[in-house]
Coordinates of C-alpha atoms in Angstrom, one line a residue:
M239 CA -27.6 0.4 -7.0
S240 CA -28.9 3.2 -9.3
V241 CA -27.2 6.3 -10.1
D242 CA -28.2 9.7 -8.4
G243 CA -31.6 8.4 -7.4
W244 CA -32.6 6.6 -10.5
K245 CA -34.0 3.1 -10.3
T246 CA -33.7 1.6 -13.7
I247 CA -30.6 1.6 -16.0
L248 CA -30.0 -0.1 -19.3
V249 CA -26.4 -0.9 -20.0
L250 CA -25.5 -1.3 -23.7
G251 CA -22.3 -2.5 -25.3
G252 CA -20.7 -4.8 -27.9
I253 CA -19.2 -8.1 -27.5
R254 CA -16.2 -8.1 -24.9
S255 CA -16.9 -4.4 -24.4
G256 CA -17.0 -4.7 -20.6
K257 CA -20.8 -4.0 -20.2
S258 CA -21.4 -6.9 -17.8
E259 CA -18.6 -5.9 -15.5
F260 CA -19.7 -2.3 -15.6
A261 CA -23.2 -3.3 -14.6
E262 CA -22.0 -5.4 -11.8
S263 CA -20.0 -2.5 -10.5
L264 CA -23.3 -0.6 -10.2
V265 CA -24.7 -2.9 -7.8
T266 CA -21.7 -3.9 -5.7
D267 CA -22.9 -2.0 -2.6
A268 CA -26.5 -3.1 -2.7
P269 CA -27.6 -5.1 0.3
V270 CA -29.8 -7.5 -1.5
V271 CA -29.0 -8.3 -5.2
R272 CA -30.9 -10.9 -7.3
Y273 CA -29.0 -11.9 -10.6
V274 CA -31.5 -12.8 -13.3
A275 CA -29.8 -15.0 -15.9
T276 CA -31.5 -15.2 -19.2
A277 CA -29.1 -17.2 -21.4
P278 CA -29.8 -20.8 -22.1
E279 CA -27.2 -23.4 -21.1
G280 CA -26.5 -24.1 -24.8
D281 CA -24.8 -27.3 -26.4
P282 CA -23.1 -29.3 -23.7
E283 CA -20.2 -29.8 -26.1
D284 CA -19.6 -26.2 -26.6
T285 CA -16.8 -25.7 -24.1
E286 CA -16.2 -22.1 -25.1
W287 CA -19.7 -21.1 -24.2
A288 CA -19.5 -23.1 -21.1
T289 CA -16.4 -21.2 -20.0
R290 CA -18.1 -17.8 -20.6
L291 CA -20.9 -18.7 -18.4
A292 CA -18.6 -20.0 -15.7
A293 CA -16.6 -16.7 -15.9
H294 CA -19.9 -14.9 -15.3
R295 CA -20.9 -17.1 -12.3
A296 CA -17.4 -16.8 -10.7
R297 CA -17.6 -12.9 -10.7
R298 CA -20.9 -13.0 -8.6
P299 CA -20.5 -12.5 -4.8
G300 CA -21.7 -15.4 -2.7
S301 CA -24.4 -13.1 -1.1
W302 CA -26.2 -12.8 -4.5
T303 CA -29.1 -14.9 -5.4
T304 CA -29.5 -16.2 -9.0
E305 CA -32.8 -16.8 -10.9
E306 CA -33.1 -18.4 -14.4
T307 CA -35.7 -17.3 -16.9
A308 CA -34.4 -19.1 -19.9
G309 CA -37.2 -21.7 -19.9
E310 CA -39.9 -19.1 -20.3
P311 CA -39.2 -15.6 -21.8
R312 CA -42.4 -14.1 -20.5
R313 CA -41.3 -15.0 -16.9
L314 CA -38.9 -12.1 -16.9
A315 CA -41.7 -9.7 -16.8
D316 CA -43.2 -11.7 -13.8
V317 CA -40.0 -11.5 -12.1
L318 CA -39.8 -7.8 -12.3
A319 CA -43.4 -7.4 -11.3
S320 CA -43.0 -9.5 -8.1
A321 CA -39.7 -7.9 -6.9
E322 CA -39.5 -6.3 -3.5
P323 CA -38.6 -2.7 -3.0
N324 CA -35.5 -3.5 -1.0
E325 CA -34.1 -5.7 -3.8
T326 CA -31.7 -4.8 -6.8
L327 CA -32.2 -6.9 -9.9
L328 CA -29.4 -7.4 -12.4
V329 CA -30.7 -8.8 -15.7
D330 CA -27.8 -10.2 -17.9
D331 CA -28.7 -10.0 -20.7
L332 CA -31.5 -9.2 -23.1
G333 CA -29.5 -10.8 -25.9
G334 CA -30.0 -14.2 -24.4
W335 CA -33.7 -13.3 -23.6
V336 CA -34.4 -12.6 -27.2
T337 CA -32.7 -15.7 -28.2
V338 CA -35.1 -17.7 -26.2
L339 CA -37.9 -15.6 -27.4
L340 CA -37.3 -16.6 -30.9
D341 CA -36.7 -20.1 -30.3
P342 CA -39.2 -22.3 -32.3
D343 CA -40.5 -23.9 -29.0
H344 CA -41.9 -20.7 -28.0
Q345 CA -43.4 -19.7 -31.5
P346 CA -45.9 -18.8 -32.8
A347 CA -45.8 -15.8 -30.4
D348 CA -46.3 -12.0 -30.6
D349 CA -42.8 -10.8 -30.0
L350 CA -43.6 -7.2 -30.0
A351 CA -46.3 -7.8 -27.3
T352 CA -43.8 -9.7 -25.1
I353 CA -41.4 -6.8 -25.5
A354 CA -44.0 -4.2 -24.6
E355 CA -45.0 -6.4 -21.5
L356 CA -41.3 -6.2 -20.5
A357 CA -41.0 -2.5 -20.8
E358 CA -44.1 -1.9 -18.9
A359 CA -42.9 -4.3 -16.0
I360 CA -39.7 -2.2 -15.9
R361 CA -41.6 1.0 -15.5
T362 CA -43.7 -0.3 -12.6
C363 CA -41.0 -2.4 -10.9
P364 CA -40.7 -1.4 -7.3
A365 CA -37.1 -2.6 -7.2
R366 CA -33.9 -1.1 -8.5
V367 CA -33.2 -2.7 -11.9
V368 CA -30.0 -2.9 -14.0
L369 CA -30.4 -4.5 -17.4
V370 CA -27.6 -5.5 -19.8
S371 CA -28.0 -5.8 -23.6
P372 CA -25.8 -6.1 -26.6
E373 CA -25.8 -3.1 -29.0
V374 CA -26.3 -4.6 -32.5
G375 CA -27.1 -1.4 -34.3
L376 CA -23.4 -0.8 -35.4
S377 CA -22.8 -4.0 -37.3
L378 CA -23.7 -5.0 -40.9
V379 CA -27.2 -6.4 -41.8
P380 CA -27.1 -10.1 -41.3
T381 CA -27.3 -12.3 -44.5
T382 CA -29.6 -14.8 -43.1
P383 CA -33.1 -14.7 -42.3
L384 CA -32.6 -15.9 -38.7
G385 CA -29.9 -13.3 -38.1
R386 CA -32.1 -10.5 -39.5
A387 CA -34.9 -11.6 -37.3
F388 CA -32.6 -11.6 -34.1
T389 CA -31.3 -8.0 -34.8
D390 CA -34.7 -6.8 -35.5
A391 CA -36.1 -8.3 -32.3
L392 CA -33.2 -7.2 -30.2
G393 CA -33.2 -3.7 -31.7
A394 CA -36.9 -3.4 -30.8
A395 CA -36.2 -4.7 -27.2
N396 CA -33.4 -2.2 -26.7
R397 CA -35.4 0.7 -27.9
A398 CA -38.5 -0.1 -25.8
V399 CA -36.3 -0.9 -22.7
A400 CA -34.2 2.3 -23.2
D401 CA -37.5 4.3 -23.3
A402 CA -38.7 2.7 -20.0
C403 CA -35.4 3.1 -18.2
D404 CA -34.4 6.1 -16.2
A405 CA -30.9 6.1 -17.6
V406 CA -28.9 4.4 -20.4
V407 CA -25.2 4.0 -20.8
L408 CA -23.1 2.6 -23.6
V409 CA -19.9 0.9 -22.7
V410 CA -17.2 1.0 -25.3
A411 CA -13.8 -0.7 -24.5
G412 CA -14.7 -0.5 -20.8
Q413 CA -15.5 3.2 -20.9
P414 CA -19.1 4.3 -20.1
A415 CA -20.8 7.0 -22.1
W416 CA -24.0 8.0 -20.8
L417 CA -26.8 8.4 -23.4
K418 CA -29.8 9.3 -21.4
P419 CA -30.0 12.1 -20.4
A420 CA -27.7 13.7 -23.0
A421 CA -24.2 14.0 -21.8
S422 CA -22.5 17.3 -21.1
A423 CA -18.8 18.3 -21.1
P424 CA -16.8 17.2 -18.0
T425 CA -16.2 19.8 -15.4
A426 CA -12.9 20.5 -13.7
A427 CA -14.3 18.9 -10.5
T428 CA -15.2 15.7 -12.3
T429 CA -11.7 15.5 -13.7
A430 CA -10.1 16.0 -10.3
T431 CA -12.5 13.3 -8.9
T432 CA -11.5 10.9 -11.5
A433 CA -7.8 11.5 -11.1
T434 CA -8.0 11.1 -7.4
A435 CA -9.7 7.8 -7.3
P436 CA -9.2 5.9 -10.4
T437 CA -11.1 2.8 -9.4
A438 CA -14.3 1.3 -10.9
A439 CA -16.4 3.2 -8.5
A440 CA -14.7 6.4 -9.4
T441 CA -15.2 5.8 -13.1
V442 CA -18.9 5.5 -12.3
A443 CA -18.7 8.8 -10.3
A444 CA -16.8 10.4 -13.1
S445 CA -19.4 9.4 -15.7
V446 CA -22.3 10.5 -13.5
G447 CA -20.4 13.8 -12.9
S448 CA -20.0 14.4 -16.6
A449 CA -23.6 13.6 -17.4
P450 CA -25.6 14.0 -14.2
V451 CA -28.7 11.7 -14.2
R452 CA -31.6 13.6 -12.7
P453 CA -35.2 14.7 -13.6
V454 CA -35.4 17.4 -16.2
D455 CA -37.5 19.7 -13.8
A456 CA -35.3 19.1 -10.8
E457 CA -32.7 21.4 -9.5
P458 CA -29.0 20.2 -9.9
T459 CA -27.9 18.4 -6.7
P460 CA -24.1 17.9 -7.1
E461 CA -22.5 15.7 -4.4
V462 CA -20.8 17.7 -1.7
Q463 CA -17.2 17.0 -0.7
L464 CA -16.9 15.3 2.7
P465 CA -15.3 17.5 5.4
D466 CA -11.8 17.0 6.6
V467 CA -11.1 14.6 9.4
L468 CA -9.2 16.3 12.2
T469 CA -7.1 14.5 14.8
H470 CA -6.1 16.7 17.7
T471 CA -3.6 15.9 20.5
P472 CA -4.4 16.6 24.2
P473 CA -3.6 20.0 25.7
V474 CA -0.3 20.3 27.6
A475 CA -0.6 20.6 31.2
P476 CA 1.0 23.7 32.7
N477 CA 3.9 21.8 34.3
Q478 CA 4.7 19.7 31.2
E479 CA 7.1 20.4 28.3
P480 CA 5.1 21.6 25.1
G481 CA 4.6 18.8 22.7
N482 CA 3.2 18.6 19.2
P483 CA 0.8 21.5 18.2
W484 CA -2.8 20.7 17.2
A485 CA -2.6 18.5 14.1
A486 CA -3.8 19.6 10.7
P487 CA -6.6 17.7 9.0
T488 CA -5.3 14.2 8.5
M489 CA -7.6 12.7 5.7
A490 CA -10.1 13.7 3.2
L491 CA -12.0 11.3 1.1
P492 CA -12.4 12.2 -2.6
M493 CA -16.0 12.8 -3.9
V494 CA -17.3 9.4 -5.1
A495 CA -21.0 9.1 -6.1
T496 CA -22.4 5.9 -4.5
G497 CA -25.4 5.6 -6.7
L498 CA -27.4 5.1 -3.4
V499 CA -31.1 4.9 -3.1
I500 CA -32.5 5.1 0.5
Q501 CA -36.0 4.0 0.9
P502 CA -38.2 2.3 3.5
G503 CA -37.8 -1.4 4.1
M504 CA -34.1 -1.7 3.5
E505 CA -32.6 -4.9 4.6
L506 CA -29.5 -4.1 6.5
P507 CA -27.3 -6.5 8.8
M508 CA -28.2 -7.2 12.4
P509 CA -25.6 -7.6 15.2
D510 CA -24.7 -11.2 16.2
E511 CA -27.6 -12.5 18.2
Y512 CA -25.5 -15.2 20.0
A513 CA -22.3 -13.3 20.8
G514 CA -23.9 -10.8 23.1
P515 CA -25.5 -13.3 25.5
Q516 CA -22.4 -15.5 25.5
A517 CA -20.2 -12.5 26.4
V518 CA -22.5 -11.5 29.4
D519 CA -22.5 -15.2 30.5
R520 CA -18.7 -15.3 30.3
L521 CA -18.5 -12.3 32.7
A522 CA -19.9 -14.5 35.4
T523 CA -16.8 -16.7 35.2
L524 CA -14.2 -14.0 35.4
D525 CA -11.7 -13.7 38.4
V526 CA -13.0 -10.6 40.1
P527 CA -13.3 -10.1 43.8
G528 CA -16.7 -8.5 43.8
A529 CA -20.1 -9.0 42.0
G530 CA -18.8 -7.9 38.6
L531 CA -19.5 -5.0 36.3
G532 CA -23.1 -4.3 37.3
V533 CA -25.2 -2.5 34.7
L534 CA -22.0 -2.0 32.6
D535 CA -22.3 -5.6 31.4
R536 CA -24.6 -4.3 28.8
V537 CA -21.5 -2.5 27.2
V538 CA -19.8 -5.9 26.9
G539 CA -22.9 -7.6 25.5
F540 CA -23.4 -4.7 22.9
A541 CA -19.7 -4.8 21.9
A542 CA -19.8 -8.5 21.6
A543 CA -22.8 -8.4 19.3
T544 CA -21.6 -5.6 17.1
Q545 CA -18.0 -7.3 16.9
G546 CA -19.3 -10.8 16.5
T547 CA -17.3 -12.3 19.2
S548 CA -17.9 -13.4 22.8
T549 CA -14.6 -11.6 24.0
P550 CA -14.9 -8.2 22.4
L551 CA -12.0 -5.8 22.5
A552 CA -12.0 -2.1 23.6
W553 CA -12.8 0.4 20.6
G554 CA -9.4 1.5 19.4
S555 CA -10.3 3.8 16.6
V556 CA -13.2 6.3 17.4
R557 CA -14.4 9.1 15.2
V558 CA -16.6 12.0 16.4
L559 CA -19.2 13.5 13.9
L560 CA -20.2 17.0 14.9
L561 CA -23.2 18.0 12.9
H562 CA -23.6 21.8 12.5
G563 CA -26.9 23.1 11.1
D564 CA -29.2 25.8 12.3
H565 CA -33.0 25.8 12.4
A566 CA -34.6 29.2 11.5
G567 CA -37.9 30.5 13.1
G568 CA -39.2 30.0 16.6
A569 CA -37.1 26.8 16.9
S570 CA -34.1 28.7 17.8
A571 CA -35.7 31.1 20.2
G572 CA -33.3 32.0 23.1
T573 CA -30.2 31.4 21.3
V574 CA -27.5 33.9 20.5
A575 CA -27.0 34.5 16.7
G576 CA -23.8 33.0 15.4
E577 CA -23.2 30.9 18.6
S578 CA -23.5 27.6 16.8
A579 CA -21.0 28.7 14.1
R580 CA -18.6 29.8 16.8
R581 CA -18.8 26.4 18.4
A582 CA -18.1 24.7 15.1
A583 CA -15.2 26.8 14.4
Q584 CA -13.8 26.2 17.9
A585 CA -14.1 22.4 17.5
R586 CA -12.2 22.7 14.0
A587 CA -9.4 24.7 15.9
G588 CA -9.2 21.8 18.4
Q589 CA -10.7 24.1 21.2
G590 CA -13.8 23.8 23.4
A591 CA -15.1 20.9 25.4
L592 CA -15.8 18.5 22.6
A593 CA -12.5 18.8 20.8
R594 CA -10.5 18.6 24.0
L595 CA -12.3 15.4 25.2
A596 CA -11.9 13.9 21.6
A597 CA -8.2 14.6 21.9
E598 CA -8.0 13.1 25.4
S599 CA -9.7 9.9 24.1
G600 CA -7.5 9.7 21.1
A601 CA -10.7 10.2 18.8
S602 CA -10.6 11.9 15.3
L603 CA -13.1 14.8 14.7
Q604 CA -15.1 15.6 11.8
V605 CA -17.2 18.8 11.7
V606 CA -19.9 18.4 9.3
D607 CA -22.0 21.4 7.9
T608 CA -25.5 20.4 7.1
P609 CA -28.3 22.2 5.3
A610 CA -29.9 25.0 7.3
A611 CA -33.5 24.4 8.0
A612 CA -36.4 26.9 7.0
P613 CA -38.9 27.9 9.7
M614 CA -40.9 24.6 10.2
E615 CA -44.0 26.5 11.5
H616 CA -44.3 28.2 8.1
E617 CA -42.9 25.9 5.4
P618 CA -41.0 22.6 5.0
A619 CA -37.7 22.6 6.8
L620 CA -36.1 21.0 3.6
T621 CA -37.0 20.2 0.1
P622 CA -37.4 16.5 -0.8
Q623 CA -34.2 16.9 -2.9
Q624 CA -32.3 18.2 0.1
V625 CA -33.6 15.4 2.1
E626 CA -32.3 12.8 -0.4
S627 CA -28.9 14.6 -0.7
A628 CA -28.5 14.8 3.1
L629 CA -29.3 11.1 3.6
R630 CA -26.8 10.1 1.0
Y631 CA -24.3 12.5 2.4
G632 CA -24.6 11.0 5.9
W633 CA -24.3 7.4 4.4
R634 CA -21.1 8.5 2.8
L635 CA -19.6 10.0 6.0
A636 CA -20.2 6.4 7.6
E637 CA -18.6 4.7 4.7
Q638 CA -15.6 7.0 4.9
A639 CA -15.2 6.2 8.6
A640 CA -15.5 2.4 7.9
D641 CA -13.0 2.5 5.1
A642 CA -10.6 4.3 7.4
G643 CA -10.9 1.5 10.1
V644 CA -13.1 3.4 12.6
Q645 CA -14.6 1.0 15.1
L646 CA -17.1 3.4 16.9
L647 CA -18.8 6.6 15.7
V648 CA -19.9 9.2 18.2
L649 CA -22.7 11.4 17.0
G650 CA -22.9 15.1 18.1
A651 CA -24.7 18.2 17.1
C652 CA -24.2 22.0 17.7
G653 CA -26.9 23.8 15.7
A654 CA -29.4 26.4 16.8
G655 CA -32.9 25.0 17.4
T656 CA -32.0 21.3 17.3
E657 CA -33.9 20.6 20.5
A658 CA -37.2 22.0 19.0
A659 CA -36.6 20.1 15.8
A660 CA -36.0 16.8 17.7
A661 CA -39.1 17.5 19.7
A662 CA -41.2 17.9 16.5
V663 CA -39.8 14.7 15.1
L664 CA -40.7 13.0 18.4
A665 CA -44.2 14.4 18.4
A666 CA -44.8 13.2 14.9
T667 CA -43.2 9.7 15.3
A668 CA -44.2 8.8 18.8
G669 CA -47.2 11.1 19.4
A670 CA -45.6 13.1 22.2
E671 CA -46.8 16.6 23.3
P672 CA -44.3 19.3 22.6
P673 CA -44.2 20.8 26.1
A674 CA -43.4 17.4 27.5
V675 CA -40.3 16.9 25.3
L676 CA -39.0 20.3 25.2
G677 CA -36.4 21.1 27.7
R678 CA -36.0 24.3 29.5
V679 CA -34.1 27.1 27.7
I680 CA -31.0 28.1 29.7
T681 CA -29.3 31.5 28.8
D682 CA -25.5 32.0 28.6
S683 CA -25.7 33.5 32.1
G684 CA -27.4 30.4 33.4
E685 CA -30.9 31.8 33.8
I686 CA -34.0 30.1 32.7
D687 CA -35.7 31.7 29.8
D688 CA -39.5 30.7 29.9
A689 CA -40.5 33.2 27.2
A690 CA -38.1 31.5 24.7
W691 CA -39.4 28.0 25.8
M692 CA -43.0 29.0 25.0
I693 CA -41.9 30.4 21.6
R694 CA -40.3 27.0 20.7
C695 CA -43.3 25.1 22.0
A696 CA -45.6 27.4 19.8
A697 CA -43.2 26.8 16.7
V698 CA -43.5 22.9 17.2
R699 CA -47.2 23.3 17.8
D700 CA -47.7 25.3 14.6
A701 CA -45.5 22.9 12.6
L702 CA -47.6 20.0 13.5
H703 CA -50.7 21.7 12.8
R704 CA -49.5 22.8 9.3
T705 CA -48.5 19.1 8.4
R706 CA -51.6 17.5 10.1
S707 CA -52.7 16.2 6.7
S708 CA -49.3 15.4 5.4
P709 CA -47.9 11.8 5.1
R710 CA -45.8 10.6 8.0
G711 CA -43.2 8.7 6.2
A712 CA -39.6 8.9 7.2
K713 CA -38.6 11.3 4.4
D714 CA -41.7 13.4 4.8
I715 CA -40.9 13.9 8.4
L716 CA -37.4 14.9 7.7
S717 CA -38.6 17.4 5.0
E718 CA -41.4 19.0 7.0
L719 CA -39.9 19.0 10.4
G720 CA -36.4 17.3 10.9
G721 CA -34.1 19.6 9.0
G722 CA -30.5 19.0 7.7
D723 CA -28.8 17.8 10.9
V724 CA -31.5 15.2 11.6
A725 CA -31.4 14.0 7.9
V726 CA -27.6 13.6 7.8
A727 CA -27.6 11.9 11.2
T728 CA -30.1 9.4 9.9
G729 CA -28.0 8.7 6.8
V730 CA -25.1 8.2 9.2
L731 CA -27.0 5.6 11.3
L732 CA -28.1 3.8 8.1
G733 CA -24.6 3.7 6.6
A734 CA -22.9 2.8 9.8
T735 CA -25.5 -0.2 10.1
A736 CA -24.7 -1.2 6.5
R737 CA -21.0 -1.3 7.5
R738 CA -21.4 -2.9 10.9
V739 CA -20.1 0.1 12.8
P740 CA -21.6 0.9 16.2
V741 CA -22.8 4.4 17.0
L742 CA -22.7 6.1 20.4
L743 CA -25.7 8.3 20.6
D744 CA -25.6 11.4 22.7
G745 CA -28.6 13.9 22.7
P746 CA -31.8 14.8 20.8
V747 CA -30.6 14.9 17.2
G748 CA -29.0 11.5 17.3
L749 CA -32.1 10.1 19.0
A750 CA -34.4 11.7 16.6
A751 CA -32.5 10.3 13.8
G752 CA -32.8 6.9 15.5
M753 CA -36.6 7.4 15.5
V754 CA -36.7 8.2 11.8
S755 CA -34.5 5.4 10.8
R756 CA -36.9 2.9 12.2
D757 CA -39.0 3.3 9.1
L758 CA -36.2 3.0 6.7
A759 CA -34.2 0.2 8.3
G760 CA -35.4 -1.3 11.6
Q761 CA -32.0 -2.9 12.1
A762 CA -30.3 0.5 12.7
R763 CA -31.3 0.9 16.3
H764 CA -29.6 -2.2 17.3
W765 CA -26.2 -0.8 16.3
C766 CA -26.7 2.2 18.7
L767 CA -25.7 2.7 22.3
L768 CA -26.8 5.4 24.6
A769 CA -24.4 6.3 27.3
D770 CA -26.4 9.0 29.2
H771 CA -29.7 10.7 28.4
G772 CA -28.4 14.0 30.1
G773 CA -31.7 14.6 31.7
H774 CA -33.2 15.8 28.5
P775 CA -36.9 14.9 28.2
A776 CA -36.7 14.2 24.4
A777 CA -33.8 12.0 24.9
R778 CA -35.5 10.0 27.6
L779 CA -38.6 9.4 25.5
A780 CA -36.8 8.5 22.3
A781 CA -34.5 6.1 24.2
D782 CA -37.5 4.4 25.8
V783 CA -39.2 4.0 22.3
L784 CA -36.1 2.8 20.7
G785 CA -35.4 0.3 23.6
L786 CA -32.1 2.0 24.5
T787 CA -31.3 1.9 28.2
P788 CA -28.8 4.6 29.2
L789 CA -25.8 3.3 30.8
L790 CA -25.2 6.2 33.1
D791 CA -27.1 8.9 34.8
L792 CA -24.6 11.7 35.2
R793 CA -26.9 14.5 34.1
L794 CA -24.1 16.1 32.0
D795 CA -24.9 19.0 29.7
L796 CA -21.7 19.8 27.9
G797 CA -23.2 19.7 24.5
E798 CA -24.4 16.9 22.4
G799 CA -21.4 14.5 21.6
A800 CA -19.3 15.8 24.6
N801 CA -21.3 14.0 27.2
A802 CA -20.6 10.7 25.5
L803 CA -16.9 11.4 25.2
V804 CA -16.9 11.8 29.0
A805 CA -18.2 8.2 29.3
L806 CA -16.0 6.6 26.6
P807 CA -12.9 6.1 28.7
L808 CA -15.1 4.2 31.3
L809 CA -16.7 2.1 28.5
R810 CA -13.3 1.3 27.1
S811 CA -12.0 0.3 30.5
V812 CA -14.9 -2.1 31.0
L813 CA -14.2 -3.8 27.6
A814 CA -10.4 -4.0 28.2
L815 CA -11.0 -5.5 31.7
A816 CA -13.5 -8.0 30.4
A817 CA -11.1 -9.1 27.7
A818 CA -8.0 -9.4 29.9
L819 CA -9.3 -10.9 33.0
P820 CA -8.8 -14.8 33.3
V821 CA -11.5 -17.3 34.3
H822 CA -11.7 -17.7 38.1
P823 CA -9.5 -20.7 39.3
S824 CA -12.4 -22.6 40.7
L825 CA -14.0 -22.6 37.2
A826 CA -10.8 -23.1 35.1
G827 CA -10.6 -27.0 35.6
D828 CA -8.0 -29.1 37.2
A829 CA -5.0 -27.5 35.4
A830 CA -5.7 -24.2 37.0
L831 CA -5.9 -25.8 40.5
D832 CA -2.4 -27.4 40.4
E833 CA -0.7 -26.0 43.5
P834 CA 2.6 -27.1 45.2
E835 CA 2.1 -30.2 47.4
S836 CA 2.9 -29.8 51.1
P837 CA 5.3 -32.3 52.7
A838 CA 3.8 -35.6 53.6
T839 CA 2.9 -36.1 57.3
D840 CA 1.8 -38.9 59.3
P841 CA -1.9 -38.4 60.3
D842 CA -1.3 -40.1 63.7
D843 CA 1.6 -37.6 64.5
T844 CA -0.5 -35.0 66.2
E845 CA 1.7 -34.3 69.2
P846 CA 4.1 -31.3 68.7
D847 CA 7.8 -32.3 69.2
D848 CA 10.2 -30.3 71.2
T849 CA 11.5 -28.2 68.3
D850 CA 8.0 -27.0 67.5
L851 CA 7.6 -25.8 71.0
A852 CA 10.8 -24.1 71.1
A853 CA 10.2 -22.1 68.0
E854 CA 8.6 -18.9 69.2
P855 CA 7.1 -16.6 66.7
D856 CA 8.8 -13.3 66.2
F857 CA 6.3 -10.5 66.9
T858 CA 8.8 -7.7 66.6
E859 CA 7.5 -4.7 64.7
P860 CA 9.0 -4.5 61.2
D861 CA 10.9 -1.4 60.0
F862 CA 8.9 0.7 57.6
A863 CA 11.1 2.5 55.4
E864 CA 10.2 6.0 54.0
P865 CA 9.0 5.3 50.5
E866 CA 11.0 7.0 47.7
P867 CA 9.3 9.6 45.5
A868 CA 8.0 8.0 42.2
G869 CA 10.0 9.2 39.2
P870 CA 9.0 9.6 35.6
G871 CA 10.5 6.5 34.5
P872 CA 8.8 3.8 32.4
T873 CA 5.9 1.8 33.9
S874 CA 6.0 -1.9 34.1
T875 CA 3.5 -4.0 32.6
A876 CA 1.9 -7.0 34.5
P877 CA 2.7 -10.4 33.0
D878 CA -0.9 -11.1 32.3
E879 CA -1.7 -7.9 30.5
Q880 CA -1.6 -7.9 26.8
P881 CA -1.6 -5.0 24.4
A882 CA -5.0 -4.3 23.0
S883 CA -5.3 -5.1 19.2
G884 CA -7.7 -3.6 16.8
W885 CA -10.8 -5.4 15.6
R886 CA -12.0 -5.1 12.0
A887 CA -15.6 -4.0 11.2
G888 CA -17.6 -6.3 9.0

């Protein structure tokens, strides 16, 4: 991975300075890493050198691929030129590359021309590249001609590569010092971040915080701290004793820069293609009196695929992300000023439909403020820098949830103008007509406001006309039409996909983000589940395009996110039932059919004896005692019920 959106980084350092470990820490979160080894094998009898190479190989994760270029130094430029945009290349190191370049087997050659070719390949490489190189400029001038030739060539290579790279860092005693661009004094926020998370990733974040790596002409885009995670308890019924009050925030992740670059063609994981069908087939064998779960068997198949097992468990830890961001201009026609902010504050206080449903479901709640969008009919909703920041912010929210053990994310929104923004995104991505995907505007008094609906349609129409000649890439759509909430939601979907966390969608914003995420990572939609489209025309169209079939048709309109929480207990019950029920005895084999044998009888003895005839059945009516009122005592657990255990996200 690169730092703050930069693609190419040169990591310099002396012998045993920790430069290789630091470079590896920059790419640990990259989905596709190719390790380019430049050093020759060396003398087979040199055990110390062999030990060093073995240590380097042992540190590499099994998911990385390795490519050797020691045989031909010019091949390194070809490897960079042929890299794919979704790859991350780690070249370790240029010292070994120069050693091969100066080998007599590759002479005579124009070393400077080969170095220039390498620098040009770095500039034009479509992939993210991290290069490691020894810094030789601090030592004495070698006394041998070969030593001087090596230092001269490596010095020239370092200068050329440093000029071609976006960022350069010098590692001394394991501590990074950023050289390009020039470092500035650390801020108090940076010090706090480093103290909070003294890990390798935090060290990278602190270094970037003290020397932000960004274009000279770009506005500063500091990382925003993630919002608090709130865990509320259900409200007390009037006839119950008061319990615990609404809980305070339980968790806040320290600010850590991930160095993430989100771009089209990302290769993210897919759910297990075999576990889902196996789980659905298993449902036909369960001991149920009726025909089974009906359309809800899709819940079991989805959970099985995302959990990677044919017997999925009910989601235990659930987190609701409520995205709050307003859209200015005609998109918000018909809304009351400040209403969305009131809803967000209400959710933070544990009040309102969303917070109470989350509390009843035992789900944590995170209210996320997103950038406000400009009037899309007149100007882009967001700047490109805001889009990049919002995407990374959403990814970090998903990472925070995965690190906390969350097994399901529920995506909600409460901003003004979100329906119009989602309609604009659908019109740009699916060719929909704005009037066909814009729902009726309902006022607080329950009346239909046709005038506000027409203003929203006109705003979407004018925005599409303004951008008729603009590119239709994912980031372009987010910048021109989508706004902050859709951009953050898109980042959440991508980050959740990368961490194998399923997402329960509910409403226009989440589905619009699903449409945009297709162009960035097509795998994201396979990690999404739609409980109910709520009767919203934009949600119906987006679900059809994404291939998401709603599980229910309740036509709820409690706000985006709250509708999904109404369905969540039902979905959990289905998963718990499917996991706990045994196989039907007729399909369980001979062992399940063992029954007590009846006394042996003579097959010829068919005549009843006198005792049988004398025994008259008792048809007297039994006494039905009045049932005692149920007390508040503990409930019993059936012998075949097992407590649900958590499952770990991959």
